[in-house]
Each structure stands twice: as structure tokens, then as C-alpha cells.
mmCIF file of C-alpha atoms and ligand atoms in Angstrom:
data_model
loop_
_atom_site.group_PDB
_atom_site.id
_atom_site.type_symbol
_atom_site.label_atom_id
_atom_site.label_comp_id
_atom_site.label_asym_id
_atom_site.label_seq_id
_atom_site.Cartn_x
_atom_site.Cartn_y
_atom_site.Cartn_z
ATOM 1 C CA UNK A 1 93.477 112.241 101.665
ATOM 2 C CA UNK A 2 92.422 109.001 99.860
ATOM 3 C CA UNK A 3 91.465 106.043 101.816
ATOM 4 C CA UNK A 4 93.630 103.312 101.499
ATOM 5 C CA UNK A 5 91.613 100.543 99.684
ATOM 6 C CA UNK A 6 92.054 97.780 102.428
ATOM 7 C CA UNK A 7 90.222 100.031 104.708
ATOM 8 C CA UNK A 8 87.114 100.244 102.986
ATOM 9 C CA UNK A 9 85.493 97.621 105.038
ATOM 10 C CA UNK A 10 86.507 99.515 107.977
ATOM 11 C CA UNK A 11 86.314 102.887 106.823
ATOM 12 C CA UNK A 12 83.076 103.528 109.403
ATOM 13 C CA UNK A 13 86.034 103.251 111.678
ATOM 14 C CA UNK A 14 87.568 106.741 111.475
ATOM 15 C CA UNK A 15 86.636 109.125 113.698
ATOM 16 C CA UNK A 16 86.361 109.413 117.765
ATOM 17 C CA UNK A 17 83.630 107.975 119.682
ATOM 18 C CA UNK A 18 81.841 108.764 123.262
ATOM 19 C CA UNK A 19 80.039 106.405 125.619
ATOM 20 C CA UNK A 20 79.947 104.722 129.006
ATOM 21 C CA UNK A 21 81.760 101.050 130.018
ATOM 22 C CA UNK A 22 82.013 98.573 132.690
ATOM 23 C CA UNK A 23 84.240 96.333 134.444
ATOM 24 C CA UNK A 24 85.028 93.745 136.483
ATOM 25 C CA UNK A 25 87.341 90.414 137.208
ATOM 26 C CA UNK A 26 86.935 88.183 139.983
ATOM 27 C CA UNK A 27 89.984 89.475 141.812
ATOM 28 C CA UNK A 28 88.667 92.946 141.943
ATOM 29 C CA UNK A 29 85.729 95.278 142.785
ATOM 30 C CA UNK A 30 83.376 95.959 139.677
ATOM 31 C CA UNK A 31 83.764 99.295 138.435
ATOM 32 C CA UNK A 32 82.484 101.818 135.502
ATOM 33 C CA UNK A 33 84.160 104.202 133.021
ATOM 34 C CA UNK A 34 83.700 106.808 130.772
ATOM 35 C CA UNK A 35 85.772 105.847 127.447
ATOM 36 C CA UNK A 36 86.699 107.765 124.452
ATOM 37 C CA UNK A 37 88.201 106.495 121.644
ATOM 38 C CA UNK A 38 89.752 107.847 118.483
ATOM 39 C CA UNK A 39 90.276 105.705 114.860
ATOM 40 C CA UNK A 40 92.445 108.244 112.424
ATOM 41 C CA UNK A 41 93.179 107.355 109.037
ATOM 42 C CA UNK A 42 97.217 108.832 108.129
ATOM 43 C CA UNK A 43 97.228 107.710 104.485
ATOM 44 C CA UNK A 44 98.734 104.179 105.382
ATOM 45 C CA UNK A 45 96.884 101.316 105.112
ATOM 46 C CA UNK A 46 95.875 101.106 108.845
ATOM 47 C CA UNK A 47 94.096 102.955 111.328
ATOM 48 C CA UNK A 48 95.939 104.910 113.895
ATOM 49 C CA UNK A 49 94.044 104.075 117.656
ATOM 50 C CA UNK A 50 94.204 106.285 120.966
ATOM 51 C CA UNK A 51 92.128 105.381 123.786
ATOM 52 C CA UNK A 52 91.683 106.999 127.189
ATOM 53 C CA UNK A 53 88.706 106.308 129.818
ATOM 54 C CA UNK A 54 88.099 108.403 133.158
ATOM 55 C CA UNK A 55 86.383 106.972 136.466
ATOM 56 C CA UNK A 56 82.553 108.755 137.188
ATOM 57 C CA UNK A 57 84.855 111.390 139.008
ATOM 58 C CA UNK A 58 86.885 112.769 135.951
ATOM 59 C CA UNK A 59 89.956 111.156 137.013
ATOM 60 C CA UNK A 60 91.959 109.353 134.121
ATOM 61 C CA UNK A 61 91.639 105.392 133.945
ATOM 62 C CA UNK A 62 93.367 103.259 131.825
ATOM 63 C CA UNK A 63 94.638 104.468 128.435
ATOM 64 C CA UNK A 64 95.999 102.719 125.546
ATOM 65 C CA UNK A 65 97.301 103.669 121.946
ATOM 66 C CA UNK A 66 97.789 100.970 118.915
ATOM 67 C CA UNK A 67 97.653 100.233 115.035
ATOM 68 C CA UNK A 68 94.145 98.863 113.348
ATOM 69 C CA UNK A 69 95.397 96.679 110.422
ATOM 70 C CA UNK A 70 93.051 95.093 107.886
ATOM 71 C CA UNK A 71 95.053 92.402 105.576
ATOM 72 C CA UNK A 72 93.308 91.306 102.255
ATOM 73 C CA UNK A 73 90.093 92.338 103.919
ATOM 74 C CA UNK A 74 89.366 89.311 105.945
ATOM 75 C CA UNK A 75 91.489 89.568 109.068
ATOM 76 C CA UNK A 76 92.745 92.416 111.848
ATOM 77 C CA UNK A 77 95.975 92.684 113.137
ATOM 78 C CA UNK A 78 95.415 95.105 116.353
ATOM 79 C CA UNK A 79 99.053 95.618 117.469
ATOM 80 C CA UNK A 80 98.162 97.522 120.892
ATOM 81 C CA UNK A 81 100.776 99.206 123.848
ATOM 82 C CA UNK A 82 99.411 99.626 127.221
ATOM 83 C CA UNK A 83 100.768 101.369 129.842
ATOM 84 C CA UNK A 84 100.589 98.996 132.196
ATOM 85 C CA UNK A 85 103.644 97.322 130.897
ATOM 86 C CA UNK A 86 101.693 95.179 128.330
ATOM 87 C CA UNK A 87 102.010 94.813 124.723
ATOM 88 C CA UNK A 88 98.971 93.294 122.782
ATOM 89 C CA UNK A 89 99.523 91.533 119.035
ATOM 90 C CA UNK A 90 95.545 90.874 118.839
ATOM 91 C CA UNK A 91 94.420 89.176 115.368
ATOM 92 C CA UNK A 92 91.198 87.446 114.322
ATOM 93 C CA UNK A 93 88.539 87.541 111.557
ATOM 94 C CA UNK A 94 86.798 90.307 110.013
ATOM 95 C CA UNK A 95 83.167 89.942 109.303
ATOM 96 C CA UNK A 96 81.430 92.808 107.134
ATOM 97 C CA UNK A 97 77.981 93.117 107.473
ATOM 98 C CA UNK A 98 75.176 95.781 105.926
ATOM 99 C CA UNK A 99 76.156 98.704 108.351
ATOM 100 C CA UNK A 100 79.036 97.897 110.001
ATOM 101 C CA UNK A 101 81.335 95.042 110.690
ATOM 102 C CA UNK A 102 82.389 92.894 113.654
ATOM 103 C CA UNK A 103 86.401 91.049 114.098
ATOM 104 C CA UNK A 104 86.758 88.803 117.342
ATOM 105 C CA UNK A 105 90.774 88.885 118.494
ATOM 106 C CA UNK A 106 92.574 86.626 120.148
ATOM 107 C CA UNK A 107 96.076 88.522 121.715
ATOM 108 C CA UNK A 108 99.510 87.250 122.675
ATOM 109 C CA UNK A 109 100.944 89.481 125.461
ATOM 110 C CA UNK A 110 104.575 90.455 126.383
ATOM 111 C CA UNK A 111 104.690 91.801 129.884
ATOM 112 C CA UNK A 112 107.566 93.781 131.407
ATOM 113 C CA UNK A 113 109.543 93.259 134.164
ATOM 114 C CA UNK A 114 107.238 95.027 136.760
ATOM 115 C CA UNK A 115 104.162 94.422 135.040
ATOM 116 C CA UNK A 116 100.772 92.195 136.332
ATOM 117 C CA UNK A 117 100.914 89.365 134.597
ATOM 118 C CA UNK A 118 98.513 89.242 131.380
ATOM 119 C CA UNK A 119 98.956 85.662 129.731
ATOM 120 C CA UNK A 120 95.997 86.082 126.696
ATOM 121 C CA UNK A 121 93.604 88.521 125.693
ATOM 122 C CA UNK A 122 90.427 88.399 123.738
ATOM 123 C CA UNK A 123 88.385 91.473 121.930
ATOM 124 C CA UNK A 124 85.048 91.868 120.161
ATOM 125 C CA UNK A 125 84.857 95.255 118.140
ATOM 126 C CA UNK A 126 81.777 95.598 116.634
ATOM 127 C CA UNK A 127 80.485 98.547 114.775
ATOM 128 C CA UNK A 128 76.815 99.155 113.257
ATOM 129 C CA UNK A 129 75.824 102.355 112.077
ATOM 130 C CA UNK A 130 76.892 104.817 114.855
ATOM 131 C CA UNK A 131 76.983 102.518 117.613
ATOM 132 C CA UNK A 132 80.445 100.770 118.332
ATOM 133 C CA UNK A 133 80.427 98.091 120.997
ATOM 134 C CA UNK A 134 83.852 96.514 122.942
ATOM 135 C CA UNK A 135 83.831 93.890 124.624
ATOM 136 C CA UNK A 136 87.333 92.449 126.350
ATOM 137 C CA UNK A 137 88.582 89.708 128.114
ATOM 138 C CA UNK A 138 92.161 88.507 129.873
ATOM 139 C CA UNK A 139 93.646 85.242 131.025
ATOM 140 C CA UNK A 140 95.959 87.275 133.874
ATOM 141 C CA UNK A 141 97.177 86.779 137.425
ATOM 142 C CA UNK A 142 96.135 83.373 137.690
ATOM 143 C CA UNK A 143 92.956 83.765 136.596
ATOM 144 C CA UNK A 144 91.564 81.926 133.030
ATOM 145 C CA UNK A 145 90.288 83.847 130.427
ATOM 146 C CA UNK A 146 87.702 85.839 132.080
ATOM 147 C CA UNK A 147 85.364 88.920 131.253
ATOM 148 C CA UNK A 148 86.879 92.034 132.011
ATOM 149 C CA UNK A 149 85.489 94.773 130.093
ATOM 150 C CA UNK A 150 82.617 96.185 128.200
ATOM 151 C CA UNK A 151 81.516 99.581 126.774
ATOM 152 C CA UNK A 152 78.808 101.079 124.226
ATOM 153 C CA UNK A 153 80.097 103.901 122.307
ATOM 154 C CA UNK A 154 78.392 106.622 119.870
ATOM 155 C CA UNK A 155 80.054 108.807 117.550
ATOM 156 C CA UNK A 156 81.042 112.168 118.682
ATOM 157 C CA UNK A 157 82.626 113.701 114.948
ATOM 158 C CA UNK A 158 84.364 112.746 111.947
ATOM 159 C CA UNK A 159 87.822 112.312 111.638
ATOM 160 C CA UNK A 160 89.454 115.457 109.271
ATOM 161 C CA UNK A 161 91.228 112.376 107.708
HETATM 162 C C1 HEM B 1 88.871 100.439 129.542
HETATM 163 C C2 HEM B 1 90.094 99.996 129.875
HETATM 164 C C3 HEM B 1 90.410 99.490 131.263
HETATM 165 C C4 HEM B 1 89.964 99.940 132.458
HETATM 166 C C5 HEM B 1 89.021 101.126 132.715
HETATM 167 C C6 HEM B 1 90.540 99.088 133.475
HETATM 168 C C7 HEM B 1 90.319 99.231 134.836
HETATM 169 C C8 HEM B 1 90.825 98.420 135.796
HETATM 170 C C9 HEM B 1 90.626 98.589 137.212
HETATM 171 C C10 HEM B 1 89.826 99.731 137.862
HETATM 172 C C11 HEM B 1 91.279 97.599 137.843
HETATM 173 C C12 HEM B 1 91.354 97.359 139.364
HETATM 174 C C13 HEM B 1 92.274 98.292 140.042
HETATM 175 C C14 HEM B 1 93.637 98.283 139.492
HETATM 176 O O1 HEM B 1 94.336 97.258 139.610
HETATM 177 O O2 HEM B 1 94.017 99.319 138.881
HETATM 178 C C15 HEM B 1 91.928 96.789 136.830
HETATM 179 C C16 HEM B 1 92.716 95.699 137.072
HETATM 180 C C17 HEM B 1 93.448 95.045 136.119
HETATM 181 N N1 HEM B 1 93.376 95.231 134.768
HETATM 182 FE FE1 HEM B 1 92.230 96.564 133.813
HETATM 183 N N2 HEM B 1 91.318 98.137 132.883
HETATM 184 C C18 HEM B 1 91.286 98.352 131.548
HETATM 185 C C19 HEM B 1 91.950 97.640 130.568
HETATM 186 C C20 HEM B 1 92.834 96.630 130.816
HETATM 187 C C21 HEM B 1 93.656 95.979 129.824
HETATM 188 C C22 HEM B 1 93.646 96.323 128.328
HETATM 189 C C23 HEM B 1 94.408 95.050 130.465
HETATM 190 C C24 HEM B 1 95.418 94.076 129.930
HETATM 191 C C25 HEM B 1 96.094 94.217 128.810
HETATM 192 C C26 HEM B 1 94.047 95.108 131.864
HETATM 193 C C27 HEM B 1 94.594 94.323 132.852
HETATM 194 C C28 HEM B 1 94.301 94.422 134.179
HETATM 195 C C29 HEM B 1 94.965 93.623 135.196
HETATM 196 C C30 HEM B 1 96.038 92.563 134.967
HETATM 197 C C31 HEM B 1 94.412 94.002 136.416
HETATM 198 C C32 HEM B 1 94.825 93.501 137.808
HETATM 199 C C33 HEM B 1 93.945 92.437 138.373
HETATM 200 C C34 HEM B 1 94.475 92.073 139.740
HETATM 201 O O3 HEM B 1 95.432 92.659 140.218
HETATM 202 O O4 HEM B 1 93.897 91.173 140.350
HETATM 203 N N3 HEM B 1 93.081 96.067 132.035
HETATM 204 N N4 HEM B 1 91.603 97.293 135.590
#
């Protein structure tokens, strides 16, 4: 299957990656995850995203599926669903470098009925070479934006496209 040309910058992208994270928010206790996260390229001209993490036990964290959208090569449109009762319309700059690339989002949120509240988000993707770093960060339950999340991942295979 041929890439679709917007992706090019992101092409490194595609494929599922491995590694450790951790987390915290000042209304809860610190904690660390395993996270693994899959980028698939479907022909269209954006990345299909599944995400799933597990405590240091083996039992299942947080999970979350979405769309990676480059437009005109400059910007990301990360349209995200999380179980949790949150949807995520995260968009921001791209910026390509040698290896890799790096896009900083800023997120509006919808929350459900039953769902914590989640007022903003903010991302950091940043891949170089075989390393991908996340970084993540939520104005929710009262609390300003605030750090919540960050993991180091490595590349585990190549997507079969
Ligand atoms: C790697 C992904 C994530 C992991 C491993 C994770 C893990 C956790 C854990 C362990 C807690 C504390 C216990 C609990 O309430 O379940 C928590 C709280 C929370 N997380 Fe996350 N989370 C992740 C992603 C997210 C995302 C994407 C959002 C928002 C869109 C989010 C929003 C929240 C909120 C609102 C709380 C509740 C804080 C409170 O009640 O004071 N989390 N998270």
C-alpha cells in the first residue's frame, strides 16, 4: 500500500512501540505503567492510533484509540476517544527535524454525563530515530493544567502497512 503523501513527515510513525511511563496529578498517588502503542497506516491520509497500558502487575490501565491527521504538513489534528467518557480534538504544530519530528497539542474535551471532568489537555509526541517520547498534561477536576503523564517508548516491529 502507498503512503499517502501528507504522511511522509510522519511516516516513522507506523508501527507499534514498547516502553515504560509514569504518572501523577496532585489529587492522586504517583503511579507507573507499561504502555504500548500502535500507529497503522489504512491507505487514508491519517494514521489509525490504539493505545493500551497495564499497571507493573499485568492488569490493564487506561486505553485509548484515535485518528493521527497531518494537514499540508505543518499541523496535527489528533481526534482521540477515551474510555473514560472523554473525547479529545488535540491540534498543534508539526516540527520535522533530521530523524524524527516533534507536534505540541493543545485539546478541547467533551465529557459525558458520568465522566471526571477534563476541561483542556496538552500533548508532546516526539519521535527520533526509534525512540518515541509522550508527554501529557490536563486542566481537570479543579485542578489547572498540570503534568499528568510521561512515557519513553522503543519500537517493537513494523507495521505490515
Ligand atoms: C497512559 C494513560 C493513562 C494512565 C495510565 C492513567 C492513569 C491514571 C490513574 C492510575 C489515575 C488515578 C486512579 C484513577 O482515578 O483511576 C488517574 C486519574 C485520572 N486521570 Fe488518568 N491515566 C491516563 C490517561 C488519562 C487521560 C488521557 C485522561 C484525560 C483525557 C486522564 C484523566 C484522568 C482524570 C480526570 C483522573 C482523576 C483525577 C482525580 O480524580 O482526582 N488520564 N489516571
Amino acid at each position: 500500500m502507498t503512503l499517502h503523501p501528507g504522511l511522509a513527515a510522519v511516516a516513522g510513525l507506523i508501527g507499534t512501540w514498547r516502553g515504560e511511563g509514569s504518572g501523577e496529578y496532585p489529587t492522586i498517588h504517583s503511579f507507573t505503567y507499561t504502555e504500548e502503542v500502535t500507529f497503522t497506516d489504512i491507505g487514508k491520509p491519517f494514521l489509525h492510533y490504539a493505545q493500551r497500558t497495564w499497571s507493573p502487575t499485568g492488569a490493564p490501565m487506561h486505553t485509548e484509540t484515535g485518528y493521527f491527521r497531518v494537514i499540508e504538513g505543518t499541523t496535527v489534528e489528533f481526534v482521540l476517544a477515551q474510555p473514560t467518557g472523554q473525547t479529545e480534538l488535540a491540534e498543534g504544530p508539526l516540527t520535522v527535524s533530521e530523524n524524527g519530528f516533534k507536534c505540541t497539542l493543545e485539546a478541547q474535551i467533551t465529557n459525558s454525563a458520568s465522566a471526571k471532568q477534563v476541561d483542556a489537555t496538552g500533548r508532546q509526541l516526539e519521535l527520533v530515530g526509534d525512540v518515541l517520547t509522550t508527554r501529557f498534561a490536563m486542566a481537570a477536576v479543579s485542578v489547572p493544567m498540570t503534568h499528568h503523564l510521561a512515557s519513553e517508548l522503543h519500537r517493537v516491529d513494523a507495521a505490515a502497512g
